[in-house]
Coordinates of C-alpha atoms in Angstrom, one line a residue:
M1 CA 32.3 -11.3 66.9
E2 CA 35.0 -14.5 66.9
G3 CA 35.6 -15.7 63.6
V4 CA 32.9 -12.7 61.8
Q5 CA 35.2 -10.1 60.2
E6 CA 33.4 -6.7 59.4
E7 CA 34.0 -5.1 55.9
H8 CA 35.4 -1.1 56.8
H9 CA 33.3 1.2 55.0
P10 CA 34.6 4.4 54.3
G11 CA 33.0 6.8 56.0
R12 CA 31.7 4.8 58.5
H13 CA 33.0 5.0 61.7
T14 CA 35.2 8.2 60.5
G15 CA 34.6 11.7 61.4
G16 CA 33.7 12.6 57.8
G17 CA 30.5 10.1 58.0
R18 CA 29.4 11.4 61.2
R19 CA 29.5 14.8 59.9
A20 CA 27.9 13.5 56.4
L21 CA 25.0 13.0 58.8
T22 CA 24.2 15.1 60.6
T23 CA 24.0 17.2 57.7
L24 CA 21.9 15.4 56.6
R25 CA 19.4 15.3 59.1
R26 CA 19.5 19.1 59.9
R27 CA 18.3 19.3 55.5
C28 CA 15.1 17.3 57.2
R29 CA 14.5 19.1 59.2
C30 CA 14.2 22.5 57.6
H31 CA 11.8 20.4 54.5
R32 CA 9.9 19.6 57.5
H33 CA 9.8 23.4 58.8
H34 CA 9.3 24.5 55.6
R35 CA 6.3 21.8 53.9
P36 CA 3.6 23.2 51.9
Q37 CA -0.2 22.3 53.7
G38 CA -0.8 19.6 51.8
G39 CA 2.3 17.9 52.8
A40 CA 4.2 17.3 50.3
L41 CA 7.4 18.1 49.9
P42 CA 8.9 21.4 46.7
L43 CA 10.5 19.5 44.0
P44 CA 13.4 20.1 42.4
P45 CA 12.9 20.9 38.8
F46 CA 13.2 18.6 36.5
R47 CA 16.3 17.7 34.8
P48 CA 16.8 14.6 32.1
A49 CA 19.9 12.6 32.0
P50 CA 21.5 12.6 28.2
G51 CA 20.0 9.9 26.6
M52 CA 16.0 9.4 29.9
P53 CA 13.0 10.7 27.4
C54 CA 12.1 14.3 28.9
A55 CA 9.2 15.3 31.2
P56 CA 5.4 14.5 29.0
R57 CA 3.5 16.8 27.6
G58 CA 2.9 19.4 29.6
F59 CA 4.5 19.0 32.7
T60 CA 6.4 21.9 34.7
G61 CA 8.8 21.9 37.2
A62 CA 9.2 24.2 40.6
G63 CA 8.1 27.8 39.7
G64 CA 5.6 26.3 37.3
V65 CA 8.5 26.6 34.6
A66 CA 7.5 24.7 30.9
R67 CA 9.6 20.8 30.5
A68 CA 10.5 20.4 27.3
E69 CA 9.1 18.2 25.1
P70 CA 9.3 14.0 24.9
I71 CA 12.1 12.5 22.6
A72 CA 10.2 10.4 20.0
S73 CA 14.1 8.4 19.8
A74 CA 17.8 9.6 20.1
G75 CA 19.1 12.2 18.1
L76 CA 15.4 13.6 17.0
T77 CA 14.0 16.8 18.2
R78 CA 10.4 17.7 19.0
R79 CA 8.8 20.8 17.6
P80 CA 8.8 24.2 19.9
R81 CA 5.1 23.8 21.6
L82 CA 5.7 28.3 20.1
L83 CA 4.8 27.5 16.8
A84 CA 2.4 24.6 16.7
P85 CA 1.2 22.5 13.3
P86 CA -0.8 23.7 10.8
R87 CA -4.2 23.6 12.4
G88 CA -6.0 20.5 10.7
A89 CA -3.1 19.2 8.7
F90 CA -3.3 15.7 10.4
E91 CA -6.3 14.9 9.9
K92 CA -6.0 16.7 6.5
V93 CA -3.4 14.4 5.4
L94 CA -5.7 11.6 6.7
R95 CA -8.3 12.8 4.5
L96 CA -6.9 13.0 1.4
G97 CA -6.0 9.2 1.6
S98 CA -4.1 8.1 -1.1
M99 CA -4.1 11.9 -3.2
A100 CA -1.9 12.7 0.1
A101 CA 1.1 9.7 -1.4
K102 CA 1.7 12.0 -4.4
K103 CA 5.0 13.5 -5.4
L104 CA 6.1 17.3 -4.6
R105 CA 7.9 17.0 -7.7
R106 CA 4.5 16.8 -9.2
A107 CA 2.1 19.5 -7.2
R108 CA 4.4 22.5 -9.1
L109 CA 7.4 22.9 -6.8
S110 CA 10.1 24.7 -8.3
Q111 CA 13.1 21.3 -8.9
E112 CA 15.9 22.8 -6.4
L113 CA 13.5 23.5 -3.6
C114 CA 12.1 19.5 -4.2
E115 CA 16.0 18.3 -4.3
R116 CA 16.7 20.3 -0.9
L117 CA 13.5 18.3 0.7
S118 CA 14.0 15.4 -0.7
R119 CA 18.0 15.5 1.7
H120 CA 15.8 15.6 4.3
Q121 CA 13.5 12.5 3.7
I122 CA 10.5 14.6 2.8
T123 CA 9.2 13.0 -1.1
T124 CA 5.2 13.0 -0.6
C125 CA 2.3 15.7 0.5
Q126 CA 1.7 14.2 3.2
D127 CA 5.4 14.5 4.4
F128 CA 5.5 18.2 3.6
L129 CA 1.9 18.7 4.7
C130 CA 3.2 17.2 8.6
L131 CA 5.3 19.6 8.9
S132 CA 5.1 22.0 11.2
L133 CA 5.9 25.9 9.6
L134 CA 9.2 26.6 12.1
E135 CA 10.3 22.8 10.2
L136 CA 9.3 23.9 7.4
M137 CA 10.9 27.4 7.5
K138 CA 14.4 25.5 8.5
V139 CA 14.3 23.2 6.2
T140 CA 13.6 25.4 2.8
G141 CA 15.0 28.7 3.8
Q142 CA 12.3 30.8 3.3
S143 CA 10.0 33.1 5.7
Y144 CA 7.0 32.2 7.0
Y145 CA 5.0 34.1 4.6
D146 CA 6.2 31.5 1.6
V147 CA 6.1 28.7 3.5
Q148 CA 2.6 29.8 3.9
K149 CA 1.8 30.1 -0.3
L150 CA 3.4 26.5 -0.5
L151 CA 1.3 24.4 2.1
C152 CA -1.9 26.1 0.3
R153 CA -0.2 25.1 -3.8
V154 CA 0.7 21.6 -2.4
S155 CA -2.7 21.5 -1.0
R156 CA -4.3 22.0 -3.6
A157 CA -1.9 19.3 -5.5
C158 CA -3.1 16.5 -3.6
A159 CA -7.0 17.5 -2.9
P160 CA -9.4 15.6 -5.1
K161 CA -10.6 17.8 -8.0
M162 CA -14.3 17.8 -8.0
Q163 CA -15.5 17.0 -11.7
T164 CA -19.3 16.4 -12.6
A165 CA -20.7 13.6 -14.9
Y166 CA -21.1 16.0 -17.8
E167 CA -16.8 16.0 -17.6
M168 CA -15.9 12.3 -17.5
K169 CA -18.7 11.4 -20.1
L170 CA -16.9 14.5 -22.5
R171 CA -13.6 12.6 -22.1
K172 CA -14.0 9.4 -22.0
S173 CA -16.5 10.7 -25.8
V174 CA -13.1 12.4 -27.3
N175 CA -10.7 9.3 -26.2
P176 CA -12.9 6.3 -25.6
S177 CA -9.4 4.3 -26.7
S178 CA -7.4 5.6 -24.0
A179 CA -10.8 4.0 -21.3
F180 CA -10.2 0.8 -22.0
L181 CA -7.7 -1.9 -22.9
S182 CA -9.0 -4.2 -25.0
T183 CA -8.4 -8.2 -24.2
T184 CA -9.4 -9.1 -27.7
L185 CA -11.9 -11.7 -26.4
H186 CA -14.5 -10.0 -28.4
S187 CA -17.2 -10.7 -26.7
L188 CA -15.4 -10.7 -23.3
D189 CA -14.4 -6.8 -24.4
K190 CA -18.3 -6.2 -26.1
V191 CA -18.9 -7.0 -22.2
L192 CA -17.3 -4.8 -20.5
H193 CA -18.6 -1.3 -23.1
G194 CA -14.5 -1.3 -24.4
G195 CA -12.5 -4.2 -21.8
V196 CA -10.3 -4.3 -18.8
P197 CA -11.3 -0.5 -17.7
C198 CA -9.1 2.4 -17.3
G199 CA -8.7 4.2 -13.6
S200 CA -9.5 1.8 -11.7
L201 CA -8.4 -1.9 -10.4
T202 CA -9.5 -5.5 -12.4
E203 CA -9.6 -8.3 -10.2
V204 CA -9.1 -11.9 -11.4
T205 CA -9.1 -14.9 -9.7
S206 CA -8.8 -18.8 -9.7
P207 CA -7.9 -21.7 -8.5
P208 CA -4.5 -22.7 -9.7
G209 CA -4.2 -23.5 -13.1
C210 CA -7.1 -21.6 -14.3
G211 CA -5.3 -19.3 -16.4
K212 CA -4.3 -16.2 -13.8
T213 CA -0.6 -15.4 -15.2
Q214 CA -1.6 -16.6 -18.6
F215 CA -4.4 -13.7 -19.2
C216 CA -2.3 -11.5 -17.0
I217 CA 1.1 -12.3 -19.5
M218 CA -1.0 -11.8 -22.6
V219 CA -2.4 -8.3 -21.9
S220 CA 1.3 -7.5 -21.7
V221 CA 1.9 -7.7 -25.0
L222 CA -1.5 -5.8 -25.9
A223 CA -0.8 -3.2 -23.2
T224 CA 2.3 -2.4 -25.8
L225 CA 0.3 -2.5 -28.8
P226 CA -0.1 0.9 -30.6
V227 CA -3.6 2.9 -29.8
S228 CA -4.6 2.3 -32.7
M229 CA -4.0 -1.6 -33.3
G230 CA -6.9 -1.5 -29.2
G231 CA -3.3 -1.3 -26.9
L232 CA -1.8 1.8 -25.0
D233 CA 2.0 2.3 -26.3
G234 CA 3.3 2.1 -23.3
A235 CA 5.2 0.1 -21.0
V236 CA 4.2 -2.0 -18.3
I237 CA 4.9 -2.9 -14.8
Y238 CA 4.4 -6.8 -13.6
V239 CA 5.1 -6.9 -10.8
D240 CA 5.7 -11.3 -10.0
T241 CA 4.6 -12.1 -6.5
E242 CA 5.2 -15.8 -7.0
S243 CA 8.0 -16.9 -9.3
A244 CA 5.9 -17.3 -12.5
F245 CA 6.1 -14.7 -15.6
S246 CA 8.1 -16.7 -18.6
A247 CA 9.8 -14.7 -20.8
E248 CA 9.2 -17.4 -23.1
R249 CA 5.9 -17.9 -23.0
L250 CA 5.5 -14.1 -23.5
I251 CA 7.5 -14.1 -26.8
E252 CA 6.0 -17.2 -27.9
I253 CA 1.4 -15.9 -27.0
A254 CA 2.8 -12.6 -28.7
G255 CA 4.1 -14.5 -32.1
N256 CA 1.3 -16.3 -32.1
R257 CA -1.7 -13.9 -31.3
L258 CA -0.3 -11.7 -34.1
P259 CA 1.8 -12.9 -36.1
T260 CA 1.4 -10.0 -38.6
Y261 CA 2.4 -7.5 -35.8
F262 CA 5.3 -9.4 -34.7
D263 CA 6.9 -10.3 -37.8
S264 CA 10.9 -9.7 -36.8
D265 CA 13.0 -10.4 -34.1
E266 CA 13.4 -6.6 -33.9
K267 CA 9.1 -6.3 -33.2
L268 CA 9.4 -8.3 -30.3
F269 CA 12.8 -7.7 -28.6
C270 CA 11.5 -3.8 -28.3
M271 CA 8.0 -5.5 -26.7
T272 CA 10.1 -7.1 -24.6
R273 CA 11.6 -4.1 -23.6
S274 CA 8.9 -2.4 -22.7
I275 CA 8.0 -5.1 -19.9
H276 CA 9.6 -4.5 -16.4
L277 CA 10.1 -7.9 -13.8
Y278 CA 10.3 -7.1 -10.4
R279 CA 10.4 -10.1 -8.4
E280 CA 8.7 -9.4 -4.6
L281 CA 9.0 -11.9 -2.5
T282 CA 7.3 -10.4 0.5
C283 CA 5.0 -7.8 1.8
G284 CA 6.6 -5.4 3.1
S285 CA 8.8 -5.8 -0.7
V286 CA 5.4 -5.2 -2.6
L287 CA 4.6 -2.4 -0.5
K288 CA 7.5 -0.6 -1.1
R289 CA 7.5 -1.5 -4.5
I290 CA 3.4 -0.2 -4.9
M291 CA 4.4 3.3 -3.5
S292 CA 7.5 3.3 -5.4
L293 CA 5.5 3.4 -8.6
E294 CA 4.8 6.8 -9.4
E295 CA 8.2 7.8 -10.6
E296 CA 8.7 5.3 -12.5
I297 CA 4.9 5.5 -14.1
I298 CA 6.8 9.4 -15.3
S299 CA 9.5 8.4 -16.6
K300 CA 9.3 4.7 -18.2
K301 CA 5.5 5.8 -20.1
V302 CA 3.8 3.1 -18.4
K303 CA 0.6 2.3 -19.2
L304 CA -0.3 -1.1 -16.9
I305 CA 0.7 -2.6 -14.3
I306 CA 0.7 -6.2 -13.0
I307 CA 0.5 -7.7 -9.6
D308 CA 0.0 -11.5 -10.0
S309 CA -0.4 -11.8 -7.6
V310 CA -1.1 -9.8 -3.8
A311 CA -2.1 -13.2 -2.5
S312 CA -0.3 -15.4 -2.6
V313 CA 2.1 -13.1 -0.2
V314 CA -0.1 -11.7 1.9
R315 CA -1.5 -16.0 3.5
K316 CA 2.3 -16.9 3.4
E317 CA 2.6 -14.4 6.6
F318 CA -0.2 -13.9 8.3
D319 CA -2.3 -16.0 10.1
A320 CA -5.9 -15.1 9.6
K321 CA -7.1 -17.0 13.2
L322 CA -5.2 -15.1 14.5
Q323 CA -6.7 -12.1 15.6
G324 CA -3.2 -10.0 15.5
N325 CA -2.4 -10.7 12.4
L326 CA -5.9 -10.3 10.6
A327 CA -5.6 -6.7 12.2
E328 CA -2.0 -6.1 10.3
R329 CA -3.5 -8.0 6.9
S330 CA -5.8 -5.3 6.8
N331 CA -4.1 -2.6 7.0
F332 CA -1.3 -3.5 4.4
L333 CA -4.9 -4.8 1.6
A334 CA -6.4 -1.1 2.3
R335 CA -3.0 0.8 2.2
G336 CA -1.9 -0.2 -1.2
A337 CA -5.6 -0.3 -2.3
S338 CA -5.7 2.5 -1.5
V339 CA -2.0 4.2 -3.5
L340 CA -3.1 1.4 -6.6
K341 CA -7.0 3.5 -7.2
Y342 CA -4.6 6.8 -6.1
L343 CA -2.8 5.6 -9.2
A344 CA -4.4 4.1 -11.3
E345 CA -7.1 7.6 -11.6
E346 CA -4.8 10.0 -11.4
F347 CA -3.0 8.5 -14.1
S348 CA -5.7 6.4 -15.9
I349 CA -4.2 3.5 -16.2
P350 CA -5.7 -0.3 -15.6
V351 CA -3.6 -2.2 -12.7
I352 CA -4.8 -5.9 -12.5
L353 CA -4.1 -7.5 -9.2
T354 CA -4.6 -12.0 -9.4
N355 CA -6.2 -12.7 -6.3
Q356 CA -6.6 -16.9 -4.9
I357 CA -9.5 -18.6 -3.5
T358 CA -10.2 -19.5 -0.3
T359 CA -13.0 -21.7 1.0
S360 CA -16.1 -21.6 3.0
L361 CA -17.7 -24.5 5.2
S362 CA -21.9 -24.0 5.1
N363 CA -21.6 -25.8 8.5
G364 CA -18.9 -24.2 10.2
P365 CA -16.9 -20.9 10.2
A366 CA -15.2 -19.6 7.1
I367 CA -11.1 -21.0 6.7
Q368 CA -8.8 -19.9 4.8
A369 CA -8.6 -23.1 2.8
D370 CA -4.9 -24.0 0.9
L371 CA -5.3 -23.8 -3.5
V372 CA -7.3 -26.6 -4.7
S373 CA -7.5 -27.7 -7.7
P374 CA -10.4 -29.1 -9.6
A375 CA -10.9 -33.1 -7.6
D376 CA -10.3 -31.3 -4.2
D377 CA -13.2 -28.7 -4.3
L378 CA -15.1 -31.9 -6.2
S379 CA -14.2 -33.8 -3.2
L380 CA -16.1 -31.0 -0.8
S381 CA -18.7 -30.4 -2.1
E382 CA -19.9 -34.6 -1.8
G383 CA -18.0 -35.7 1.2
A384 CA -19.4 -36.9 4.6
S385 CA -17.6 -35.8 8.0
G386 CA -16.9 -38.1 10.7
S387 CA -20.0 -38.0 12.0
G388 CA -21.7 -39.6 9.1
K389 CA -23.4 -35.6 8.4
R390 CA -21.9 -33.6 4.9
E391 CA -20.8 -31.4 4.4
S392 CA -20.9 -29.0 1.7
G393 CA -18.5 -25.8 1.0
C394 CA -18.5 -22.3 -1.4
V395 CA -15.3 -21.2 -3.4
T396 CA -15.0 -17.9 -3.3
A397 CA -11.6 -15.4 -3.7
A398 CA -9.9 -15.0 -0.4
L399 CA -8.9 -12.2 1.3
G400 CA -11.7 -11.3 2.8
N401 CA -14.7 -8.3 1.9
T402 CA -12.7 -5.2 2.8
W403 CA -10.2 -6.4 0.1
S404 CA -14.0 -7.3 -2.2
H405 CA -14.8 -3.5 -2.3
S406 CA -11.5 -2.4 -3.3
V407 CA -12.0 -3.8 -7.1
N408 CA -13.1 -2.7 -9.6
T409 CA -13.8 -5.2 -11.0
R410 CA -13.3 -9.4 -10.3
L411 CA -13.7 -11.4 -13.1
I412 CA -13.1 -15.5 -11.9
L413 CA -11.3 -18.0 -13.7
Q414 CA -13.2 -21.9 -13.3
Y415 CA -12.5 -25.5 -14.6
H416 CA -15.5 -26.5 -16.2
D417 CA -14.7 -29.0 -18.6
L418 CA -11.3 -30.2 -19.5
P419 CA -10.1 -28.7 -21.8
T420 CA -12.3 -25.8 -21.3
R421 CA -12.6 -23.6 -18.7
Q422 CA -15.2 -21.1 -17.6
L423 CA -14.9 -16.8 -17.3
L424 CA -17.6 -15.1 -15.2
V425 CA -17.4 -11.9 -14.7
A426 CA -18.5 -11.6 -11.4
K427 CA -18.5 -7.6 -10.9
S428 CA -18.8 -4.9 -12.6
P429 CA -19.8 -1.3 -12.6
V430 CA -20.2 -1.4 -16.3
A431 CA -21.5 -4.8 -16.9
P432 CA -23.9 -8.1 -15.9
F433 CA -23.1 -11.2 -14.7
S434 CA -21.5 -12.7 -17.4
A435 CA -20.4 -16.1 -18.1
F436 CA -18.0 -17.9 -21.0
F437 CA -16.3 -20.1 -21.6
Y438 CA -12.4 -20.5 -23.0
T439 CA -9.3 -22.6 -23.7
I440 CA -5.5 -22.3 -23.1
E441 CA -3.9 -22.2 -26.5
K442 CA -0.2 -21.4 -27.0
S443 CA -2.0 -17.4 -28.2
G444 CA -3.1 -17.1 -24.8
L445 CA -6.8 -18.0 -23.7
V446 CA -9.5 -18.5 -26.9
L447 CA -12.5 -17.6 -26.5
Q448 CA -15.4 -20.3 -27.2
V449 CA -18.2 -20.8 -29.2
M450 CA -21.3 -21.0 -25.4
V451 CA -21.8 -17.8 -24.0
V452 CA -24.3 -17.3 -21.1
H453 CA -25.7 -13.9 -19.6
S454 CA -27.7 -13.7 -16.4
K455 CA -30.1 -10.9 -16.7

C-alpha cells in the first residue's frame, strides 16, 4: 500500500528466517510424536535465573531429580535437606518462651566459642537451637558428636527448672531482704509482706499528676541503699519513654527522705552514678532495649528495672480500633512482658512498669480514651449524652486484659481530696485489696494516717 512504509525485521523474509521456522516446526512434530499419554509435554529441568527464587520445597524436575530449596533472601543459603534441623528444636524453643532469650555466655560455653558464635549473630539460646546440626558444625568447627553435646548443654541451660514450694519458702526465709524492695511506706510494705516483690512485675497506673514518676524516682533511690537499710545495694536501669525523669528531683527526694544517710555530696554523687537512664521513644527501641538488658544486669550489677511508661509508646503507635494494629500491639506487649518476666525471675530483681488509664462507657463499647484529668472523669460520670440519656464511665488501666494478666502486682494511684491522693493495692498474689491515702512532698510519697481495708 502506498503511504505505508514496511519496517525491516531481520530474518523475516530471508533464507535464515525460513530455515529457523522450518526447524521449529520439525521440533514441534517430534514433541507431538513423543508426547506422554497424559498429553503434557515433558518439561526440561528447572534452572532458576540468578537472583530468582528456586523451586518450592519438594519440587522435582525431569527424571525425578530433587531441586534446590527456596532461598529466603539474597546472600542466604537454605540448609540442605540431607540434614534437617534437630528434631523438635523449633517446638522446644516455643515451649521455652522467654527462657530461650538467655545469652549463650550464661549457658557455660567457652568464651572463645561464644565470641565465634557472636560473629555469626548467634548470641542467645534461641539463635543456637534454631540452627541445624550441619550449620552448627560449620559455625563452631566441631564434630557431629561435640555439636550434639553442645545442643544438650544449651537446652538444659534455658529449660525451666523445677522447684518445690518448700525450696521457694526456704530461699526467701534464708535471705528475706532479697525477696522485697522496701518502699519505706511502712503500712504498704506490711500489706505487701515486705515491699515491692522481687522476681515479678509490678505495675503502677494512674491518671496524670498522681505521682507515678515520683514513685519510680523514689524507689530508684531506695534500691541503691545498702541491704541493712532495706535497699538492694545495686544499680538501677530506668527506661524513660515520656522524658519525665528529673535528676534534680532525684537528688531532692534522696536528700529529704534519707538526710542522715545522704549527708554529703559524695554519697549523692555515688547514688546518681548507680542510676542508668535510657530515653526510648518508640516501641521498637523499647523492645530492643529490653532484649539487651541481660548483659547490662550482669555487668552493672543491676537490682531494679523501671519502665516509665509502657503505655506511652504503645498508645502513640497503635490505634486499637484497627484490627491489624491490635494484633501487632498484643504481640509487642506479649514479647516485652515475657522477656521482663524472665529477667525478673532469673536474677530475682523487681521490675516496675507504669501504665496509663483508659475510659469505657457502660452504655457503649470500650474506647481508648486519652489521659483524663479529675475534672474530665467527673464530667464523664455525671454528663448527659446528646440524646438526653445519662451515661456513666468506668476508668480502668490501659493496654487491655492480656497485659493485665501479665503483671503480678498492680498499684493504682488516684485523686481524692487535693492535696490528698489514694493508693490502691488492686492486685497482688499475697495482699488483700487495700487503700491508703498519701501526699506528695519534697521527700516523695508520704502516707497519711487513714487506711481502709476490704475483706
